[in-house]
mmCIF file with all atom_site columns, C-alpha atoms in Angstrom:
data_model
loop_
_atom_site.group_PDB
_atom_site.id
_atom_site.type_symbol
_atom_site.label_atom_id
_atom_site.label_alt_id
_atom_site.label_comp_id
_atom_site.label_asym_id
_atom_site.label_entity_id
_atom_site.label_seq_id
_atom_site.pdbx_PDB_ins_code
_atom_site.Cartn_x
_atom_site.Cartn_y
_atom_site.Cartn_z
_atom_site.occupancy
_atom_site.B_iso_or_equiv
_atom_site.pdbx_formal_charge
_atom_site.auth_seq_id
_atom_site.auth_comp_id
_atom_site.auth_asym_id
_atom_site.auth_atom_id
_atom_site.pdbx_PDB_model_num
ATOM 1   C CA . MET A 1 1   ? 175.440 97.685  36.540  1.00 66.00 ? 120 MET A CA 1
ATOM 2   C CA . TYR A 1 2   ? 173.033 95.985  34.680  1.00 72.00 ? 121 TYR A CA 1
ATOM 3   C CA . GLU A 1 3   ? 174.226 92.291  35.583  1.00 75.00 ? 122 GLU A CA 1
ATOM 4   C CA . LEU A 1 4   ? 174.091 93.831  39.217  1.00 71.00 ? 123 LEU A CA 1
ATOM 5   C CA . TYR A 1 5   ? 170.467 94.414  38.492  1.00 70.00 ? 124 TYR A CA 1
ATOM 6   C CA . THR A 1 6   ? 169.234 91.294  36.836  1.00 76.00 ? 125 THR A CA 1
ATOM 7   C CA . ILE A 1 7   ? 171.277 89.256  39.404  1.00 75.00 ? 126 ILE A CA 1
ATOM 8   C CA . ASN A 1 8   ? 169.681 90.680  42.496  1.00 78.00 ? 127 ASN A CA 1
ATOM 9   C CA . LYS A 1 9   ? 166.327 92.168  41.119  1.00 83.00 ? 128 LYS A CA 1
ATOM 10  C CA . SER A 1 10  ? 163.982 90.782  43.907  1.00 85.00 ? 129 SER A CA 1
ATOM 11  C CA . GLN A 1 11  ? 166.213 91.804  46.544  1.00 87.00 ? 130 GLN A CA 1
ATOM 12  C CA . ILE A 1 12  ? 166.216 95.695  45.385  1.00 87.00 ? 131 ILE A CA 1
ATOM 13  C CA . ALA A 1 13  ? 162.408 95.139  44.797  1.00 90.00 ? 132 ALA A CA 1
ATOM 14  C CA . TYR A 1 14  ? 162.168 93.812  48.518  1.00 90.00 ? 133 TYR A CA 1
ATOM 15  C CA . THR A 1 15  ? 164.383 96.833  49.787  1.00 92.00 ? 134 THR A CA 1
ATOM 16  C CA . LEU A 1 16  ? 162.240 99.137  47.995  1.00 92.00 ? 135 LEU A CA 1
ATOM 17  C CA . ALA A 1 17  ? 159.182 97.760  49.607  1.00 93.00 ? 136 ALA A CA 1
ATOM 18  C CA . ILE A 1 18  ? 160.640 97.322  52.716  1.00 93.00 ? 137 ILE A CA 1
ATOM 19  C CA . ILE A 1 19  ? 161.511 101.042 52.679  1.00 94.00 ? 138 ILE A CA 1
ATOM 20  C CA . VAL A 1 20  ? 158.319 102.468 51.391  1.00 95.00 ? 139 VAL A CA 1
ATOM 21  C CA . ILE A 1 21  ? 156.321 100.269 53.961  1.00 94.00 ? 140 ILE A CA 1
ATOM 22  C CA . LEU A 1 22  ? 158.737 101.553 57.090  1.00 94.00 ? 141 LEU A CA 1
ATOM 23  C CA . VAL A 1 23  ? 158.346 104.971 55.760  1.00 95.00 ? 142 VAL A CA 1
ATOM 24  C CA . ILE A 1 24  ? 154.597 104.725 56.187  1.00 96.00 ? 143 ILE A CA 1
ATOM 25  C CA . PHE A 1 25  ? 154.907 102.977 59.545  1.00 95.00 ? 144 PHE A CA 1
ATOM 26  C CA . GLN A 1 26  ? 157.024 105.808 60.764  1.00 95.00 ? 145 GLN A CA 1
ATOM 27  C CA . PHE A 1 27  ? 154.597 108.399 59.296  1.00 95.00 ? 146 PHE A CA 1
ATOM 28  C CA . VAL A 1 28  ? 151.829 106.781 61.160  1.00 95.00 ? 147 VAL A CA 1
ATOM 29  C CA . LEU A 1 29  ? 153.478 106.478 64.747  1.00 93.00 ? 148 LEU A CA 1
ATOM 30  C CA . LYS A 1 30  ? 154.826 109.729 64.566  1.00 93.00 ? 149 LYS A CA 1
ATOM 31  C CA . LYS A 1 31  ? 151.170 111.113 63.558  1.00 93.00 ? 150 LYS A CA 1
ATOM 32  C CA . ALA A 1 32  ? 149.661 109.080 66.387  1.00 91.00 ? 151 ALA A CA 1
ATOM 33  C CA . ALA A 1 33  ? 152.256 110.377 68.786  1.00 89.00 ? 152 ALA A CA 1
ATOM 34  C CA . ASN A 1 34  ? 151.776 114.014 67.874  1.00 89.00 ? 153 ASN A CA 1
ATOM 35  C CA . ARG A 1 35  ? 147.999 113.372 68.053  1.00 91.00 ? 154 ARG A CA 1
ATOM 36  C CA . VAL A 1 36  ? 148.279 111.975 71.628  1.00 88.00 ? 155 VAL A CA 1
ATOM 37  C CA . GLY A 1 37  ? 150.896 114.790 72.584  1.00 86.00 ? 156 GLY A CA 1
ATOM 38  C CA . LYS A 1 38  ? 148.282 117.920 71.041  1.00 87.00 ? 157 LYS A CA 1
ATOM 39  C CA . ARG A 1 39  ? 145.133 116.093 72.857  1.00 86.00 ? 158 ARG A CA 1
ATOM 40  C CA . SER A 1 40  ? 147.061 115.600 76.231  1.00 82.00 ? 159 SER A CA 1
ATOM 41  C CA . GLU A 1 41  ? 148.475 119.160 75.890  1.00 80.00 ? 160 GLU A CA 1
ATOM 42  C CA . ILE A 1 42  ? 152.118 117.626 76.210  1.00 81.00 ? 161 ILE A CA 1
ATOM 43  C CA . HIS A 1 43  ? 154.888 120.078 75.632  1.00 80.00 ? 162 HIS A CA 1
ATOM 44  C CA . ILE A 1 44  ? 156.473 119.619 71.741  1.00 83.00 ? 163 ILE A CA 1
ATOM 45  C CA . SER A 1 45  ? 160.015 118.837 73.488  1.00 82.00 ? 164 SER A CA 1
ATOM 46  C CA . ARG A 1 46  ? 158.604 115.703 74.787  1.00 82.00 ? 165 ARG A CA 1
ATOM 47  C CA . THR A 1 47  ? 156.713 114.511 71.381  1.00 85.00 ? 166 THR A CA 1
ATOM 48  C CA . ARG A 1 48  ? 160.194 115.223 69.803  1.00 86.00 ? 167 ARG A CA 1
ATOM 49  C CA . LEU A 1 49  ? 161.473 112.830 72.440  1.00 85.00 ? 168 LEU A CA 1
ATOM 50  C CA . MET A 1 50  ? 159.099 110.070 71.112  1.00 88.00 ? 169 MET A CA 1
ATOM 51  C CA . PHE A 1 51  ? 159.869 110.879 67.779  1.00 91.00 ? 170 PHE A CA 1
ATOM 52  C CA . LYS A 1 52  ? 163.444 109.941 68.717  1.00 90.00 ? 171 LYS A CA 1
ATOM 53  C CA . TYR A 1 53  ? 162.361 106.286 70.256  1.00 88.00 ? 172 TYR A CA 1
ATOM 54  C CA . ILE A 1 54  ? 160.237 105.791 67.167  1.00 92.00 ? 173 ILE A CA 1
ATOM 55  C CA . ASN A 1 55  ? 163.252 106.526 64.693  1.00 93.00 ? 174 ASN A CA 1
ATOM 56  C CA . ILE A 1 56  ? 165.122 103.933 66.842  1.00 91.00 ? 175 ILE A CA 1
ATOM 57  C CA . LEU A 1 57  ? 162.656 101.337 66.747  1.00 90.00 ? 176 LEU A CA 1
ATOM 58  C CA . VAL A 1 58  ? 162.168 101.797 62.641  1.00 93.00 ? 177 VAL A CA 1
ATOM 59  C CA . VAL A 1 59  ? 165.707 101.593 62.365  1.00 93.00 ? 178 VAL A CA 1
ATOM 60  C CA . LEU A 1 60  ? 166.018 98.546  64.188  1.00 87.00 ? 179 LEU A CA 1
ATOM 61  C CA . ILE A 1 61  ? 163.103 96.715  62.289  1.00 90.00 ? 180 ILE A CA 1
ATOM 62  C CA . ALA A 1 62  ? 164.600 97.706  58.932  1.00 92.00 ? 181 ALA A CA 1
ATOM 63  C CA . VAL A 1 63  ? 168.025 95.982  59.606  1.00 88.00 ? 182 VAL A CA 1
ATOM 64  C CA . PHE A 1 64  ? 166.288 93.177  60.494  1.00 85.00 ? 183 PHE A CA 1
ATOM 65  C CA . MET A 1 65  ? 163.839 93.240  57.484  1.00 88.00 ? 184 MET A CA 1
ATOM 66  C CA . LEU A 1 66  ? 166.476 94.356  55.204  1.00 88.00 ? 185 LEU A CA 1
ATOM 67  C CA . ALA A 1 67  ? 169.064 91.344  56.359  1.00 86.00 ? 186 ALA A CA 1
ATOM 68  C CA . PHE A 1 68  ? 166.489 88.688  55.761  1.00 82.00 ? 187 PHE A CA 1
ATOM 69  C CA . ALA A 1 69  ? 165.812 90.225  52.306  1.00 84.00 ? 188 ALA A CA 1
ATOM 70  C CA . TRP A 1 70  ? 169.368 90.221  51.457  1.00 80.00 ? 189 TRP A CA 1
ATOM 71  C CA . GLY A 1 71  ? 169.806 86.467  51.801  1.00 80.00 ? 190 GLY A CA 1
ATOM 72  C CA . VAL A 1 72  ? 170.768 86.271  55.712  1.00 79.00 ? 191 VAL A CA 1
ATOM 73  C CA . GLY A 1 73  ? 169.451 82.975  57.055  1.00 77.00 ? 192 GLY A CA 1
ATOM 74  C CA . LEU A 1 74  ? 167.576 82.918  60.047  1.00 76.00 ? 193 LEU A CA 1
ATOM 75  C CA . LYS A 1 75  ? 170.051 80.983  61.794  1.00 81.00 ? 194 LYS A CA 1
ATOM 76  C CA . ASP A 1 76  ? 172.326 83.669  60.990  1.00 80.00 ? 195 ASP A CA 1
ATOM 77  C CA . LEU A 1 77  ? 170.258 86.400  61.850  1.00 76.00 ? 196 LEU A CA 1
ATOM 78  C CA . SER A 1 78  ? 169.214 84.847  65.197  1.00 79.00 ? 197 SER A CA 1
ATOM 79  C CA . LEU A 1 79  ? 173.012 84.071  66.069  1.00 83.00 ? 198 LEU A CA 1
ATOM 80  C CA . ILE A 1 80  ? 174.034 87.905  65.212  1.00 79.00 ? 199 ILE A CA 1
ATOM 81  C CA . PHE A 1 81  ? 171.037 89.494  67.143  1.00 77.00 ? 200 PHE A CA 1
ATOM 82  C CA . SER A 1 82  ? 171.272 87.372  70.447  1.00 85.00 ? 201 SER A CA 1
ATOM 83  C CA . SER A 1 83  ? 174.977 87.930  70.522  1.00 85.00 ? 202 SER A CA 1
ATOM 84  C CA . VAL A 1 84  ? 174.082 91.772  70.175  1.00 81.00 ? 203 VAL A CA 1
ATOM 85  C CA . PHE A 1 85  ? 170.900 91.511  72.676  1.00 79.00 ? 204 PHE A CA 1
ATOM 86  C CA . ALA A 1 86  ? 173.423 89.529  74.913  1.00 84.00 ? 205 ALA A CA 1
ATOM 87  C CA . VAL A 1 87  ? 176.076 92.187  74.956  1.00 82.00 ? 206 VAL A CA 1
ATOM 88  C CA . ILE A 1 88  ? 173.423 94.894  75.283  1.00 78.00 ? 207 ILE A CA 1
ATOM 89  C CA . GLY A 1 89  ? 171.717 92.932  78.224  1.00 76.00 ? 208 GLY A CA 1
ATOM 90  C CA . VAL A 1 90  ? 174.833 93.163  79.875  1.00 76.00 ? 209 VAL A CA 1
ATOM 91  C CA . ALA A 1 91  ? 175.679 96.379  79.639  1.00 73.00 ? 210 ALA A CA 1
ATOM 92  C CA . LEU A 1 92  ? 172.019 97.438  80.359  1.00 67.00 ? 211 LEU A CA 1
ATOM 93  C CA . PHE A 1 93  ? 171.950 94.997  83.528  1.00 70.00 ? 212 PHE A CA 1
ATOM 94  C CA . ALA A 1 94  ? 175.168 97.406  84.699  1.00 65.00 ? 213 ALA A CA 1
ATOM 95  C CA . ILE A 1 95  ? 173.292 100.653 83.894  1.00 75.00 ? 214 ILE A CA 1
ATOM 96  C CA . TRP A 1 96  ? 169.871 99.473  84.630  1.00 76.00 ? 215 TRP A CA 1
ATOM 97  C CA . SER A 1 97  ? 168.240 102.549 86.383  1.00 74.00 ? 216 SER A CA 1
ATOM 98  C CA . ILE A 1 98  ? 169.102 104.468 83.158  1.00 76.00 ? 217 ILE A CA 1
ATOM 99  C CA . LEU A 1 99  ? 166.821 101.977 81.304  1.00 77.00 ? 218 LEU A CA 1
ATOM 100 C CA . SER A 1 100 ? 164.291 102.143 83.861  1.00 83.00 ? 219 SER A CA 1
ATOM 101 C CA . ASN A 1 101 ? 164.374 106.326 83.750  1.00 81.00 ? 220 ASN A CA 1
ATOM 102 C CA . ILE A 1 102 ? 164.050 105.941 79.783  1.00 81.00 ? 221 ILE A CA 1
ATOM 103 C CA . THR A 1 103 ? 161.085 102.988 80.745  1.00 85.00 ? 222 THR A CA 1
ATOM 104 C CA . SER A 1 104 ? 159.508 105.692 82.545  1.00 86.00 ? 223 SER A CA 1
ATOM 105 C CA . GLY A 1 105 ? 160.039 108.728 80.472  1.00 83.00 ? 224 GLY A CA 1
ATOM 106 C CA . ILE A 1 106 ? 157.824 106.932 78.083  1.00 83.00 ? 225 ILE A CA 1
ATOM 107 C CA . ILE A 1 107 ? 155.290 106.091 80.490  1.00 85.00 ? 226 ILE A CA 1
ATOM 108 C CA . LEU A 1 108 ? 155.324 109.702 81.528  1.00 83.00 ? 227 LEU A CA 1
ATOM 109 C CA . PHE A 1 109 ? 154.878 110.755 78.029  1.00 80.00 ? 228 PHE A CA 1
ATOM 110 C CA . PHE A 1 110 ? 151.544 109.080 77.727  1.00 80.00 ? 229 PHE A CA 1
ATOM 111 C CA . SER A 1 111 ? 150.136 109.069 81.280  1.00 81.00 ? 230 SER A CA 1
ATOM 112 C CA . PHE A 1 112 ? 151.545 111.924 83.696  1.00 79.00 ? 231 PHE A CA 1
ATOM 113 C CA . PRO A 1 113 ? 148.499 113.884 84.423  1.00 84.00 ? 232 PRO A CA 1
ATOM 114 C CA . TYR A 1 114 ? 150.910 117.217 85.227  1.00 84.00 ? 233 TYR A CA 1
ATOM 115 C CA . LYS A 1 115 ? 152.302 119.335 82.534  1.00 84.00 ? 234 LYS A CA 1
ATOM 116 C CA . ILE A 1 116 ? 155.326 121.972 82.131  1.00 86.00 ? 235 ILE A CA 1
ATOM 117 C CA . GLY A 1 117 ? 154.473 124.831 84.157  1.00 89.00 ? 236 GLY A CA 1
ATOM 118 C CA . ASP A 1 118 ? 152.505 122.800 86.991  1.00 90.00 ? 237 ASP A CA 1
ATOM 119 C CA . LYS A 1 119 ? 153.260 123.675 90.543  1.00 93.00 ? 238 LYS A CA 1
ATOM 120 C CA . ILE A 1 120 ? 153.328 120.311 92.436  1.00 93.00 ? 239 ILE A CA 1
ATOM 121 C CA . LYS A 1 121 ? 154.491 118.741 95.427  1.00 94.00 ? 240 LYS A CA 1
ATOM 122 C CA . ILE A 1 122 ? 156.242 115.330 95.834  1.00 93.00 ? 241 ILE A CA 1
ATOM 123 C CA . HIS A 1 123 ? 155.549 113.160 98.815  1.00 93.00 ? 242 HIS A CA 1
ATOM 124 C CA . ASP A 1 124 ? 159.015 112.319 99.608  1.00 87.00 ? 243 ASP A CA 1
ATOM 125 C CA . LYS A 1 125 ? 159.357 111.071 103.113 1.00 87.00 ? 244 LYS A CA 1
ATOM 126 C CA . GLU A 1 126 ? 162.897 112.109 103.279 1.00 88.00 ? 245 GLU A CA 1
ATOM 127 C CA . MET A 1 127 ? 162.730 114.977 101.548 1.00 87.00 ? 246 MET A CA 1
ATOM 128 C CA . PRO A 1 128 ? 159.422 116.433 100.175 1.00 91.00 ? 247 PRO A CA 1
ATOM 129 C CA . ILE A 1 129 ? 159.872 118.937 96.959  1.00 93.00 ? 248 ILE A CA 1
ATOM 130 C CA . ILE A 1 130 ? 157.140 121.827 95.978  1.00 94.00 ? 249 ILE A CA 1
ATOM 131 C CA . GLY A 1 131 ? 158.056 123.236 93.036  1.00 94.00 ? 250 GLY A CA 1
ATOM 132 C CA . VAL A 1 132 ? 157.142 124.340 89.479  1.00 94.00 ? 251 VAL A CA 1
ATOM 133 C CA . ILE A 1 133 ? 157.843 121.574 86.480  1.00 91.00 ? 252 ILE A CA 1
ATOM 134 C CA . GLU A 1 134 ? 160.075 123.299 84.365  1.00 91.00 ? 253 GLU A CA 1
ATOM 135 C CA . ASP A 1 135 ? 160.958 120.688 81.596  1.00 88.00 ? 254 ASP A CA 1
ATOM 136 C CA . ILE A 1 136 ? 160.093 116.860 81.501  1.00 85.00 ? 255 ILE A CA 1
ATOM 137 C CA . LYS A 1 137 ? 163.247 115.053 79.956  1.00 85.00 ? 256 LYS A CA 1
ATOM 138 C CA . ALA A 1 138 ? 164.118 111.628 78.789  1.00 81.00 ? 257 ALA A CA 1
ATOM 139 C CA . PHE A 1 139 ? 165.717 111.178 82.359  1.00 84.00 ? 258 PHE A CA 1
ATOM 140 C CA . HIS A 1 140 ? 164.274 113.087 84.727  1.00 87.00 ? 259 HIS A CA 1
ATOM 141 C CA . LEU A 1 141 ? 162.184 116.245 85.587  1.00 89.00 ? 260 LEU A CA 1
ATOM 142 C CA . HIS A 1 142 ? 163.249 119.668 86.333  1.00 93.00 ? 261 HIS A CA 1
ATOM 143 C CA . ILE A 1 143 ? 161.470 121.423 89.032  1.00 94.00 ? 262 ILE A CA 1
ATOM 144 C CA . ILE A 1 144 ? 162.048 124.584 90.107  1.00 94.00 ? 263 ILE A CA 1
ATOM 145 C CA . THR A 1 145 ? 161.501 125.293 93.972  1.00 93.00 ? 264 THR A CA 1
ATOM 146 C CA . ASP A 1 146 ? 159.801 128.532 95.406  1.00 90.00 ? 265 ASP A CA 1
ATOM 147 C CA . ASP A 1 147 ? 163.579 129.448 96.357  1.00 92.00 ? 266 ASP A CA 1
ATOM 148 C CA . GLY A 1 148 ? 164.814 129.222 92.763  1.00 92.00 ? 267 GLY A CA 1
ATOM 149 C CA . GLU A 1 149 ? 166.742 126.051 93.025  1.00 94.00 ? 268 GLU A CA 1
ATOM 150 C CA . LEU A 1 150 ? 166.722 123.834 90.194  1.00 94.00 ? 269 LEU A CA 1
ATOM 151 C CA . VAL A 1 151 ? 165.796 120.149 91.400  1.00 94.00 ? 270 VAL A CA 1
ATOM 152 C CA . THR A 1 152 ? 166.221 117.533 89.181  1.00 93.00 ? 271 THR A CA 1
ATOM 153 C CA . TYR A 1 153 ? 164.072 114.390 89.816  1.00 92.00 ? 272 TYR A CA 1
ATOM 154 C CA . PRO A 1 154 ? 164.342 110.696 87.983  1.00 90.00 ? 273 PRO A CA 1
ATOM 155 C CA . ASN A 1 155 ? 161.481 109.750 86.186  1.00 88.00 ? 274 ASN A CA 1
ATOM 156 C CA . ASN A 1 156 ? 161.481 106.257 87.782  1.00 88.00 ? 275 ASN A CA 1
ATOM 157 C CA . LEU A 1 157 ? 161.078 107.900 91.006  1.00 89.00 ? 276 LEU A CA 1
ATOM 158 C CA . ILE A 1 158 ? 158.200 110.182 90.103  1.00 89.00 ? 277 ILE A CA 1
ATOM 159 C CA . LEU A 1 159 ? 156.431 106.912 89.342  1.00 88.00 ? 278 LEU A CA 1
ATOM 160 C CA . GLN A 1 160 ? 157.046 105.598 93.004  1.00 89.00 ? 279 GLN A CA 1
ATOM 161 C CA . LYS A 1 161 ? 156.128 108.752 94.819  1.00 90.00 ? 280 LYS A CA 1
ATOM 162 C CA . ALA A 1 162 ? 152.787 110.381 95.345  1.00 90.00 ? 281 ALA A CA 1
ATOM 163 C CA . VAL A 1 163 ? 152.494 113.456 93.775  1.00 91.00 ? 282 VAL A CA 1
ATOM 164 C CA . SER A 1 164 ? 149.828 116.474 94.318  1.00 91.00 ? 283 SER A CA 1
ATOM 165 C CA . LEU A 1 165 ? 149.113 119.433 92.222  1.00 90.00 ? 284 LEU A CA 1
ATOM 166 C CA . ILE A 1 166 ? 149.139 122.433 94.079  1.00 90.00 ? 285 ILE A CA 1
ATOM 167 C CA . GLN A 1 167 ? 148.544 124.774 90.918  1.00 87.00 ? 286 GLN A CA 1
ATOM 168 C CA . LYS A 1 168 ? 147.979 124.359 87.217  1.00 85.00 ? 287 LYS A CA 1
ATOM 169 C CA . ASP A 1 169 ? 149.896 126.699 84.886  1.00 79.00 ? 288 ASP A CA 1
ATOM 170 C CA . VAL A 1 170 ? 151.988 128.311 86.976  1.00 73.00 ? 289 VAL A CA 1
ATOM 171 C CA . TYR A 1 171 ? 153.912 130.041 84.206  1.00 64.00 ? 290 TYR A CA 1
ATOM 172 C CA . LEU A 1 172 ? 150.620 131.237 82.500  1.00 56.00 ? 291 LEU A CA 1
ATOM 173 C CA . ASP A 1 173 ? 149.025 132.736 85.709  1.00 55.00 ? 292 ASP A CA 1
ATOM 174 C CA . GLU A 1 174 ? 152.225 134.679 86.284  1.00 55.00 ? 293 GLU A CA 1
ATOM 175 C CA . GLY A 1 175 ? 152.047 136.043 82.719  1.00 50.00 ? 294 GLY A CA 1
ATOM 176 C CA . LYS A 1 176 ? 148.247 137.259 83.599  1.00 46.00 ? 295 LYS A CA 1
ATOM 177 C CA . ASP A 1 177 ? 149.729 139.298 86.281  1.00 46.00 ? 296 ASP A CA 1
ATOM 178 C CA . SER A 1 178 ? 152.233 141.290 84.289  1.00 42.00 ? 297 SER A CA 1
ATOM 179 C CA . LEU A 1 179 ? 149.495 142.430 81.906  1.00 39.00 ? 298 LEU A CA 1
#
């Protein structure tokens, strides 16, 4: 065991340093996302979704840095990552709408002016939608219409259509009436 340690002392030190740095990086990113979520009054479920994206980012960075620390050459590493990204690229091209909805979900987290509980109108030429935002997921919005119908509306389309705010915090207003 001691032999293993002495042979790989520098790699073990790099590994520990990388882990510490990435844990701090992850903590800072999560704090920033949490601060943005609180300041913008974003629902906690959307903030948790951003935490998942941050975890994925940190894991990808960790894999790259740890492979480099343990002696995988830059040529080998670039070959592996280019092959993986080529396969992922082909797969994502086949399902580009899912990727666009995830990207739109991230954009909505930071810049969507409407919150859960707001009554909105989506100005869609073929089928306008009026309802209350029940939830904002990674791929779509859940909107409850006045008829009680649940409408799932893709995130990428919500960024392309005009949206009007009809009433702010409908759920809170309903609670005031019942008191």
